[in-house]
Coordinates of C-alpha atoms in Angstrom, one line a residue:
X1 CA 0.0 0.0 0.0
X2 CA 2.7 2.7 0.2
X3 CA 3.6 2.9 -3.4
X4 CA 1.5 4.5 -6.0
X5 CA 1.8 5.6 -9.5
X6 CA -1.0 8.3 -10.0
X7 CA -0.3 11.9 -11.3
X8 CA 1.2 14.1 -9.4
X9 CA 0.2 17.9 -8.8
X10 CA 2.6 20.1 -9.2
X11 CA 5.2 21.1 -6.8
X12 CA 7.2 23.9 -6.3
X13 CA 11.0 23.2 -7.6
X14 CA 12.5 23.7 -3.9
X15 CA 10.3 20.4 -3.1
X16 CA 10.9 18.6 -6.1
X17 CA 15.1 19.7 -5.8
X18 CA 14.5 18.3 -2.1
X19 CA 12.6 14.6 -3.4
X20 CA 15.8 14.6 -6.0
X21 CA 18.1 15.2 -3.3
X22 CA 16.6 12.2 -1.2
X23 CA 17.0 9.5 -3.6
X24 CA 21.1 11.1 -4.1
X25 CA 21.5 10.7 -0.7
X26 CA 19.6 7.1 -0.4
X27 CA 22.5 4.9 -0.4
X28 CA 24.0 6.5 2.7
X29 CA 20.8 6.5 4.6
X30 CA 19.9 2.8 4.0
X31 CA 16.5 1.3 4.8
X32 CA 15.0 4.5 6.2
X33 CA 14.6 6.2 2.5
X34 CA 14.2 3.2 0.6
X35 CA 10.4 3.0 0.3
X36 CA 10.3 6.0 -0.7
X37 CA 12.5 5.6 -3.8
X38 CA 10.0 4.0 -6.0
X39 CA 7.9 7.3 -6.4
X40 CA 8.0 10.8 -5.1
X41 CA 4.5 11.5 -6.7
X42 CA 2.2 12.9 -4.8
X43 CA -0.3 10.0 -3.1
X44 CA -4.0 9.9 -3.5
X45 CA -5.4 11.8 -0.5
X46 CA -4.0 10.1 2.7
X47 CA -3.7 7.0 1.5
X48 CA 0.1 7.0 1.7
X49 CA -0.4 8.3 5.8
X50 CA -2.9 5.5 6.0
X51 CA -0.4 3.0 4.9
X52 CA 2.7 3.8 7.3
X53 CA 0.1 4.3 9.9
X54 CA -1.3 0.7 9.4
X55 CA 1.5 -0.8 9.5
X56 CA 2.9 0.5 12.6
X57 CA -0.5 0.0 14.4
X58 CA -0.4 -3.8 13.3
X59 CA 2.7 -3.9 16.1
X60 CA -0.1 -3.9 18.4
X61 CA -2.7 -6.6 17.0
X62 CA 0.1 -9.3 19.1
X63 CA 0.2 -6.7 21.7
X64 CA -3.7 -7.1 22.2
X65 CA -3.7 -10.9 21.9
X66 CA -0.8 -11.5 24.8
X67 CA -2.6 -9.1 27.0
X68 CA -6.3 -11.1 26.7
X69 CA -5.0 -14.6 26.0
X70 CA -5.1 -14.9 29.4
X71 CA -8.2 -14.7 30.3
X72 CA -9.3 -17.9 29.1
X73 CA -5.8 -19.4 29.5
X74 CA -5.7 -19.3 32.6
X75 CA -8.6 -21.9 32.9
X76 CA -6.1 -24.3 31.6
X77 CA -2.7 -23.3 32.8
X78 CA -4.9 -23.3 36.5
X79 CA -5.4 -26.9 36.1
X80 CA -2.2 -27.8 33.7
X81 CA 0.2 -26.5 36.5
X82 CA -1.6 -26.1 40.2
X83 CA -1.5 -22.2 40.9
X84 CA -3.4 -20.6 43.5
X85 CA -5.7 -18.4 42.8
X86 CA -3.0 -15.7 44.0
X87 CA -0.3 -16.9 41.2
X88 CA -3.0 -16.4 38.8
X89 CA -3.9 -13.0 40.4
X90 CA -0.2 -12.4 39.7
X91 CA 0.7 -13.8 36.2
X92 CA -2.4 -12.4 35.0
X93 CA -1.8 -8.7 36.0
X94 CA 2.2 -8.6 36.1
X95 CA 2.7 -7.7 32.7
X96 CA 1.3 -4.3 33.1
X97 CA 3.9 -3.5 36.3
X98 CA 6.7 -5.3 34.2
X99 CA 6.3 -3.0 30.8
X100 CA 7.0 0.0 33.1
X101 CA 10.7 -1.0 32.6
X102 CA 10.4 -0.7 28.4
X103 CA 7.6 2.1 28.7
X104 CA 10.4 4.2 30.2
X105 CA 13.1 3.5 28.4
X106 CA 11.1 3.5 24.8
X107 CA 11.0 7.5 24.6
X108 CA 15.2 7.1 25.0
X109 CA 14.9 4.2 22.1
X110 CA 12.8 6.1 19.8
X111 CA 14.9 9.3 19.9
X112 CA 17.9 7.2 19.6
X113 CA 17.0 4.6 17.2
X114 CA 14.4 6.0 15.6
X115 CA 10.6 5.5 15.8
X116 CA 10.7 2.4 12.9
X117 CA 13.7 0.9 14.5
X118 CA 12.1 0.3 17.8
X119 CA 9.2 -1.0 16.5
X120 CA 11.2 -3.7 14.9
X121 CA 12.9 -4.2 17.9
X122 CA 9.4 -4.2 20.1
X123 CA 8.1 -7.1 17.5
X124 CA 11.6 -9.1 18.6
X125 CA 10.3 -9.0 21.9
X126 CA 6.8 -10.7 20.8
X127 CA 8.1 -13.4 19.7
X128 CA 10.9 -14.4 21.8
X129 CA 8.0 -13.6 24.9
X130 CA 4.7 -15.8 22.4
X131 CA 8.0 -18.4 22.2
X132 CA 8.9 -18.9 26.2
X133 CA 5.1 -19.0 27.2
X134 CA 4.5 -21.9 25.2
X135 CA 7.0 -23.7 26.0
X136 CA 6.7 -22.5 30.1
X137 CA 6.7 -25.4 32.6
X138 CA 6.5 -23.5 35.9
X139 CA 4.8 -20.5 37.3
X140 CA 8.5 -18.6 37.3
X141 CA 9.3 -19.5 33.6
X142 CA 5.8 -17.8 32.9
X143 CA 6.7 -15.4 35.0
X144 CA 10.2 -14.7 33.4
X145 CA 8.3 -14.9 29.9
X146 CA 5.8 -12.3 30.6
X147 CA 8.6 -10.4 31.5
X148 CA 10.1 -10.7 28.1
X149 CA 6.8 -9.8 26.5
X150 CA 6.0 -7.1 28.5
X151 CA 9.6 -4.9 26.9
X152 CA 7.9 -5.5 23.3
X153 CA 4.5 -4.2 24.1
X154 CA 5.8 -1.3 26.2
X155 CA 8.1 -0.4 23.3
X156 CA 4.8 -0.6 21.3
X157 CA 2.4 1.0 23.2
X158 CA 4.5 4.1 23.1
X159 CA 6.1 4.4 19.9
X160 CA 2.9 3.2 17.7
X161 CA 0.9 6.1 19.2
X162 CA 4.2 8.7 18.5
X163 CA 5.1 7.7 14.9
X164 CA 1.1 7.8 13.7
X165 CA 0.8 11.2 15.3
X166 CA 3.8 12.5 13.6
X167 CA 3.1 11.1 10.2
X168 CA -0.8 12.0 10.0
X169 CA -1.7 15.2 8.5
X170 CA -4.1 17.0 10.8
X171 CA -7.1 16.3 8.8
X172 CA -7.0 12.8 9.7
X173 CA -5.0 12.5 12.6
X174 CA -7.7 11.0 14.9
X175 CA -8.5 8.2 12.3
X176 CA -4.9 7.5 11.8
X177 CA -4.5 7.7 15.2
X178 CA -7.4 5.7 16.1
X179 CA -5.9 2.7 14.2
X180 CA -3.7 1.7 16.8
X181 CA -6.3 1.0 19.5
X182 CA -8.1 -0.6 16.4
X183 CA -5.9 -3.2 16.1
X184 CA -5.1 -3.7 19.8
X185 CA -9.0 -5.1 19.9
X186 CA -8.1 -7.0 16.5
X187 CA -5.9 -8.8 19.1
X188 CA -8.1 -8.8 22.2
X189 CA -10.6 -10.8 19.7
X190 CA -8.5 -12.8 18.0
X191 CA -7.7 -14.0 21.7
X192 CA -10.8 -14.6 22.7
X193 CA -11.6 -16.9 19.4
X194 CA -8.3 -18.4 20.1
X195 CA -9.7 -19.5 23.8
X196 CA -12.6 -20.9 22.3
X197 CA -11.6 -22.6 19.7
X198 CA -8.7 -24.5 21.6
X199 CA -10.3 -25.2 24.3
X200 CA -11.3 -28.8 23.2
X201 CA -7.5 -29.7 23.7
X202 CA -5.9 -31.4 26.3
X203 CA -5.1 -29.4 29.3
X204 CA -2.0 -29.6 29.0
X205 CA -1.9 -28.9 25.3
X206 CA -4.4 -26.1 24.9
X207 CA -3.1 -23.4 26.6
X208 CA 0.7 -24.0 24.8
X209 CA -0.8 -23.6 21.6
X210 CA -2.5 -20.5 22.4
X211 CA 0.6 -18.6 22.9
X212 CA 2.5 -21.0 20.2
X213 CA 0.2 -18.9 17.6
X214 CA 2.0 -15.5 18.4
X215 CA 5.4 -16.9 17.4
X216 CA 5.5 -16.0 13.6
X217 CA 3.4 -12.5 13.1
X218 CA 6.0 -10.5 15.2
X219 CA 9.0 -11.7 12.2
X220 CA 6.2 -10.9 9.3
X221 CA 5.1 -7.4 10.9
X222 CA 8.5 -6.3 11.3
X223 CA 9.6 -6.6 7.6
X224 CA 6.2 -4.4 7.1
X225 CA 8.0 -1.6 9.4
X226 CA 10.7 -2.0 7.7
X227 CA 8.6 -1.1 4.1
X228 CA 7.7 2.1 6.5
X229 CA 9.5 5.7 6.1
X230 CA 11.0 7.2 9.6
X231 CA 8.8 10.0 11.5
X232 CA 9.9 13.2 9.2
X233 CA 9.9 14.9 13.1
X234 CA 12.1 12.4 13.8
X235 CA 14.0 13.0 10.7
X236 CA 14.1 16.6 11.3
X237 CA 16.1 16.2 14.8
X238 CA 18.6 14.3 12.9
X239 CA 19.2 17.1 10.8
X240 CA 18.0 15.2 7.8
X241 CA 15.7 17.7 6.4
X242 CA 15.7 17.0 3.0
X243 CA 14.3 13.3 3.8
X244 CA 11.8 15.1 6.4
X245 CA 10.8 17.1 3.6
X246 CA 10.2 14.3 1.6
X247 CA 8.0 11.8 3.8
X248 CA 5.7 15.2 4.5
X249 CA 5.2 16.0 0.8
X250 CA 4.0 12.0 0.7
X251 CA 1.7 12.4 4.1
X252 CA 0.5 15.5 3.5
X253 CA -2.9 16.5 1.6
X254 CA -1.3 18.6 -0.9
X255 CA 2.2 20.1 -1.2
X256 CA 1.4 23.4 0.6
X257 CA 0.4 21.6 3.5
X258 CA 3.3 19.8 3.4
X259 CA 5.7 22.6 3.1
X260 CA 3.8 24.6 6.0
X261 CA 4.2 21.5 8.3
X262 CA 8.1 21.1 7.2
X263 CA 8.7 25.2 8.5
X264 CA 6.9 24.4 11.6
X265 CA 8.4 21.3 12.7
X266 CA 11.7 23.4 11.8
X267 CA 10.6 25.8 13.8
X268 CA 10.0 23.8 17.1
X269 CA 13.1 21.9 15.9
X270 CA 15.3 24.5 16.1
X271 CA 13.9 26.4 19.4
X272 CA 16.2 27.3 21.8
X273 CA 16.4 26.0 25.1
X274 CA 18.1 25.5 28.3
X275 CA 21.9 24.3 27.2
X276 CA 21.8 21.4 30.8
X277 CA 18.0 20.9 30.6
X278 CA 18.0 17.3 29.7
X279 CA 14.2 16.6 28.7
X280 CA 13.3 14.7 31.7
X281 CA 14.4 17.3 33.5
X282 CA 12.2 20.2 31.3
X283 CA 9.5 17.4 31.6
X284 CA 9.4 16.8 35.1
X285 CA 12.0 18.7 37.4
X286 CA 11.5 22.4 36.0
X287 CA 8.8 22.2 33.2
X288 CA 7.1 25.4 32.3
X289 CA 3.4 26.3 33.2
X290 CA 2.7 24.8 30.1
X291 CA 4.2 21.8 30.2
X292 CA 2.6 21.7 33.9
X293 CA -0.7 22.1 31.9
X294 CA 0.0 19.6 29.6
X295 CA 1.3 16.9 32.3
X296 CA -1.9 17.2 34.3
X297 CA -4.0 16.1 31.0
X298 CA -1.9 13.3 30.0
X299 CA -1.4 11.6 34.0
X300 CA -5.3 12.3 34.8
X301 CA -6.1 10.8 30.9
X302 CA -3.9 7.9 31.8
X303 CA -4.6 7.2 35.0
X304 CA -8.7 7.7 34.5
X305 CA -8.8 4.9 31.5
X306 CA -7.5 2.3 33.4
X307 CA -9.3 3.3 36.6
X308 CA -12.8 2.6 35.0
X309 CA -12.0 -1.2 35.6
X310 CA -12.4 -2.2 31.9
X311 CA -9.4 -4.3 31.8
X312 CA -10.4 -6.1 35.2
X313 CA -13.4 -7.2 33.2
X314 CA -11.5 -8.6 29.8
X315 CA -9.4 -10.5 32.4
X316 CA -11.7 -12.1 34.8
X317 CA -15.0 -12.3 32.9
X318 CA -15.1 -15.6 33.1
X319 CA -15.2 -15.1 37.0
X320 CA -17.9 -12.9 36.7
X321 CA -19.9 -15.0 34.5
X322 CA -19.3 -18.1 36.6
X323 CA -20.9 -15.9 39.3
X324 CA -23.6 -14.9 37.2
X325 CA -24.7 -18.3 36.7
X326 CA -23.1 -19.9 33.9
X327 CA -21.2 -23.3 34.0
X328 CA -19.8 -24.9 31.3
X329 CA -16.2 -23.6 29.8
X330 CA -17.7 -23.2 26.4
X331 CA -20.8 -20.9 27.0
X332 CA -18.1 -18.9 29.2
X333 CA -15.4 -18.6 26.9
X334 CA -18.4 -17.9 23.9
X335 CA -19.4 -15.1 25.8
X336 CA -15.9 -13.5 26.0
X337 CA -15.9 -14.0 22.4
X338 CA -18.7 -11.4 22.5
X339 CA -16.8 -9.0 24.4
X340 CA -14.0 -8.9 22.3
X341 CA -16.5 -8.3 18.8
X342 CA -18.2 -5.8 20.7
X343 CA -14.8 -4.1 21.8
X344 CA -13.6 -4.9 18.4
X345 CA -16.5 -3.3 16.8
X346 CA -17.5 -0.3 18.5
X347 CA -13.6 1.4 18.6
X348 CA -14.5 1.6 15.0
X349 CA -16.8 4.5 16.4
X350 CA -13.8 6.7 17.3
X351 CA -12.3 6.7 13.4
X352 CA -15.1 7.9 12.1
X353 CA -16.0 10.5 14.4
X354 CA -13.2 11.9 16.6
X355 CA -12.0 14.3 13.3
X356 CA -15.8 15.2 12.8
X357 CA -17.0 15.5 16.4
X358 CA -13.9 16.3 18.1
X359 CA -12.2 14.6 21.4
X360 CA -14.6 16.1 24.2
X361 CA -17.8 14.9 23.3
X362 CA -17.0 11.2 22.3
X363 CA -15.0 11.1 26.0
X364 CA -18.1 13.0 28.1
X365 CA -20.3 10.4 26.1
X366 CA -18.1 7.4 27.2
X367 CA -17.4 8.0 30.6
X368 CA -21.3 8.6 31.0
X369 CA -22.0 5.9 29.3
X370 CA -19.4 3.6 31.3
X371 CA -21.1 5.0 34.7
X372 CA -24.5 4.1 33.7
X373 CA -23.6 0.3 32.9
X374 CA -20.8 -0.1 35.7
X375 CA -23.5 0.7 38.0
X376 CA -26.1 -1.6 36.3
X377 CA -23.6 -4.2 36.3
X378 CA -23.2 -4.3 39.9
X379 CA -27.0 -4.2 41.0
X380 CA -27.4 -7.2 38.8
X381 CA -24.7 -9.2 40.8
X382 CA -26.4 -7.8 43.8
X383 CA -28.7 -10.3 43.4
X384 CA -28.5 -13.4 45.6
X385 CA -29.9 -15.7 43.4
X386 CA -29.1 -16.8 39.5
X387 CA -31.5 -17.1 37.3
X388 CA -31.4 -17.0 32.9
X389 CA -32.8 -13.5 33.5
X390 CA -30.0 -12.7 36.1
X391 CA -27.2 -14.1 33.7
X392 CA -28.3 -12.7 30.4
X393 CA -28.3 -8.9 32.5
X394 CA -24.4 -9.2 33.4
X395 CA -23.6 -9.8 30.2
X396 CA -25.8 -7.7 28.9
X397 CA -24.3 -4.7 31.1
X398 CA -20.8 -6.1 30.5
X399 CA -21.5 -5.9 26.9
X400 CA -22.9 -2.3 27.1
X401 CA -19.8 -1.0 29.8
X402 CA -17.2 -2.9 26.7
X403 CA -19.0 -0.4 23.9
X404 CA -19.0 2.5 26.2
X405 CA -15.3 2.5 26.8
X406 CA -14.7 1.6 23.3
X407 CA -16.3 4.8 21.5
X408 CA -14.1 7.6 23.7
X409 CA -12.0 6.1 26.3
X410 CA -10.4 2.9 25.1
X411 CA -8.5 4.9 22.4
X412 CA -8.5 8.5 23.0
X413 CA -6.1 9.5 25.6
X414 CA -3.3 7.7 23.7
X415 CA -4.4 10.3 20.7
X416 CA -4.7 13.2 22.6
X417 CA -0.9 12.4 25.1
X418 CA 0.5 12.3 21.6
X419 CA -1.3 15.2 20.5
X420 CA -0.7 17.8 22.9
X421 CA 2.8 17.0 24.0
X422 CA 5.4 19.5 22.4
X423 CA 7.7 17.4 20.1
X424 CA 10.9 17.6 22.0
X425 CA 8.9 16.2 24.7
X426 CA 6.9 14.0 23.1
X427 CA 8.4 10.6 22.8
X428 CA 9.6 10.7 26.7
X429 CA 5.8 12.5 27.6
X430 CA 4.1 9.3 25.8
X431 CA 6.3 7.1 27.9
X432 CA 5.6 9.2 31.0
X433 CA 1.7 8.8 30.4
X434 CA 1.8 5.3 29.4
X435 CA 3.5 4.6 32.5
X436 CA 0.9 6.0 34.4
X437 CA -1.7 3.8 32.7
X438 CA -0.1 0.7 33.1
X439 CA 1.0 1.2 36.4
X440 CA -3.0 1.7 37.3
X441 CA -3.8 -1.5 35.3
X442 CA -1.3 -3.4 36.9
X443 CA -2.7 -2.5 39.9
X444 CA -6.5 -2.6 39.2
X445 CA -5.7 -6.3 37.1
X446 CA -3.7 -7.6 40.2
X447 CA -5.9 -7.1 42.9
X448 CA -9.6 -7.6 41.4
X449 CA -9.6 -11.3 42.9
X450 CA -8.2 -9.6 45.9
X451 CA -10.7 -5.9 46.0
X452 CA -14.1 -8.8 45.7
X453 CA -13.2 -11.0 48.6
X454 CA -13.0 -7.8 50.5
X455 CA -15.6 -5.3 49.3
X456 CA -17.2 -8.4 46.9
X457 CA -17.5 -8.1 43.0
X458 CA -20.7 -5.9 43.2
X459 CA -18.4 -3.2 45.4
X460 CA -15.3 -3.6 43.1
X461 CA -17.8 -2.3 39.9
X462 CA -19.2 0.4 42.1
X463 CA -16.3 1.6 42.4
X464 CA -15.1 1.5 38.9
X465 CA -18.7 3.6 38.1
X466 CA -17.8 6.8 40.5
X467 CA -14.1 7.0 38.9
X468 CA -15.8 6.8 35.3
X469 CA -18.4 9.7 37.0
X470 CA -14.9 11.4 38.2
X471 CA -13.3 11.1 34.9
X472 CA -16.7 12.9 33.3
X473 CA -16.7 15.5 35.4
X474 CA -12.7 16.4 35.1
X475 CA -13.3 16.3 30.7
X476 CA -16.4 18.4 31.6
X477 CA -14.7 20.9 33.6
X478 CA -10.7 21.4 32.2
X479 CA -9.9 19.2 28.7
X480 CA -9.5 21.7 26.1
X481 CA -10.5 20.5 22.7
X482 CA -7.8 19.5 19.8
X483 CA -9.3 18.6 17.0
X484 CA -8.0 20.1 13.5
X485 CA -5.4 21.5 15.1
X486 CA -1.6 20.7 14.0
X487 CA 1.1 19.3 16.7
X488 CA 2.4 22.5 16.3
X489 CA -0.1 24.6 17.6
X490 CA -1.0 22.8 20.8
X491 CA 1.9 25.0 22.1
X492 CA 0.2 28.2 21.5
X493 CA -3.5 26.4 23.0
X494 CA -1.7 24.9 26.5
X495 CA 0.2 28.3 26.7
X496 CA -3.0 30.1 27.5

């Protein structure tokens, strides 16, 4: 998908001398230009955006799967290898305090090696981590192998959400954006089939092959990133401008655009600053009123998402189901399958409206919606006795509270870190945020089993409805909106 061969409208000569330049200087550059040899025509509109921006999103799809697989896994690997209900607790929600390590380091990565090359790297990760789960015979080789899994998706969940920002033109950045958290359900569903489907297997068996099915894609996806072309903000730190240039004048709507986000990012580029400020240091020891603006959004975004619960439920709704009523592994594990095509389905909401509606209302509508089905969720298990009526409600509710999160919240505040962060912050500001977020799931995912047996399950999801109520109220009241804006100009909006 990124090479096309229809006309091209004309360009100025300083752009076209540039495009000339860039295939000159090719050979010295190596894989970062080469997909961009075969044309320099001007793309249909977006397409060539939507292209890089797929392909870096697919990262996620194994990202998704790892996360969910164990959910239904853990039915068998209970049974397969004699853990407590506490090692389950554990292994299920470790991953999420293990990333912090790679979510940390992947703004360092991304500057250094560039936002492709850690994406290749993050993919290396996958599979070595899909690899050691399979072939895991104790709770600490599981242990060690989520471990090894959790530096690829950090690396992922960072970097993905940077590059798609920085190559989207800002017509479309919230459907390009919106890709990644796209694919991430892709995965979450193709988990939950994968449960289903292989749960007719010996005990022993099923839950290897599971994770044996993540091997391969990681090698496949990262020769797609490697068809990819580098950030051109990226580019333009490195001082390669002419290949900067380039990559804009293919990602951009038309060539005027494209030369207008070139001077800004030059701009921003070339800013002057503190000579000792290191950028953790501007970002966190002495940042600016407007970088304190900005770091209140992007920790209360981060922190809210995962504080609604949501990802308690994708783990442990087959708890809550048994609970509700049901029995039998297969109408459990069906009715996970429905979560995920719900999930799946409704994040589809988000790419076509957060560039028509904007970011506030699909978040205000979310979180309310969220509230309203948290809370009908836990009067339903308030009931003492199960009945069909009393089952086909909690799933009913669970099903609503996955397609409320889905439409604002389950995608969003990745968009909008990556949106508003200034560009010499934003690859460490993205990690900073995303560390907040999976530090929160770690700790809502590792002490659900925990939270029930001491304020029960009911309590646990009335709690997760007043933090989606808090996260309503703080959109309502402070989150400025961003949408058509350029990455450029969020500086100007957060200085006010």
């Amino acid at each position: 998908p990124l090479h096309y061969t229809s006309p091209a409208p004309a360009r100025t000569p300083r752009v076209q001398d540039d495009a000339s330049a860039m295939a000159h200087d090719g050979a010295s550059h190596g894989a970062t230009t080469a997909p961009l040899l075969a044309s320099t025509e001007k793309p249909p509109r977006n397409m060539y955006a939507f292209g890089c921006a797929t392909l870096a999103s697919m990262t996620t799809i194994l990202m998704g799967y790892n996360l969910a697989l164990m959910s239904g896994a853990q039915l068998f690997i209970r049974e397969d290898l004699g853990l407590t209900d506490e090692q389950v607790e554990v292994l299920a929600g470790s991953m999420n305090v293990y990333m912090l390590v790679s979510i940390l380091a992947a703004g360092w990565a991304a500057d250094l090696l560039g936002r492709r090359g850690t994406l290749v790297l993050a993919n290396g990760f996958l599979m070595a981590g899909a690899l050691a789960m399979s072939l895991g015979g104790s709770y600490a080789a599981l242990m060690a192998a989520r471990f090894i899994t959790s530096i690829g998706v950090g690396f992922s969940l960072v970097v993905a959400p940077v590059y798609n920002a920085e190559i989207s033109p800002a017509s479309a950045r919230g459907v390009l954006s919106s890709l990644l958290d796209i694919f991430v359900n892709v995965g979450i569903l193709l988990s939950y089939v994968s449960n289903y489907a292989l749960a007719g297997l010996p005990v022993h068996l099923s839950w290897r092959v599971m994770y044996a099915i993540g091997v391969l894609p990681p090698v496949l996806l990262a020769a797609g990133v490697l068809a990819m072309p580098e950030s051109p903000r990226w580019l333009a730190m490195r001082g390669r401008e002419a290949d900067a240039r380039a990559v804009l004048v293919r990602t951009s709507d038309t060539a005027a655009e494209a030369e207008l986000r070139f001077e800004e990012i030059k701009r921003v580029v070339e800013a002057p600053r503190e000579a000792d400020s290191g950028v953790w240091r501007e970002l966190i020891f002495r940042p600016s009123a407007m970088v304190r603006r900005i770091l209140v959004f992007v920790v209360g975004l981060n922190f809210l998402q995962q504080a609604f619960g949501v990802d308690a439920i994708l783990l442990y709704s087959p708890l809550m189901f048994k609970k509700a009523g049901m029995s039998s592994n297969s109408a459990i594990l069906g009715a996970t399958v429905a979560i995920g095509v719900v999930k799946t389905c409704f994040i589809l909401v988000v790419s076509l409206f957060s560039d028509r509606f904007g970011r506030r209302p699909l978040l205000l509508a979310s979180a309310g919606g969220v509230a309203a089905s948290l809370t009908g969720l836990a009067l339903t298990l308030c009931i003492g006795e199960t009945s069909p009526a009393s089952t086909a409600a909690c799933v009913a509710f669970t099903l609503a509270t996955v397609a409320a999160f889905s439409v604002g919240w389950g995608s969003l505040p990745s968009t909008y870190t990556a949106e508003i962060t200034p560009l010499r912050l934003r690859a460490q500001g993205s990690s900073l945020g995303m560390a907040v977020n999976r530090l929160t799931c770690g700790v809502v995912s590792m002490s659900f089993i925990s939270l029930a047996g001491w304020i029960t399950m009911p309590g646990c999801f009335f709690l997760y409805a007043a933090m989606a109520a808090t996260a309503y109220v703080f959109v309502f009241l402070r989150l400025p909106e961003t949408k058509g804006r350029t990455l450029e100009e969020m500086d100007v909006l957060f200085s006010k």
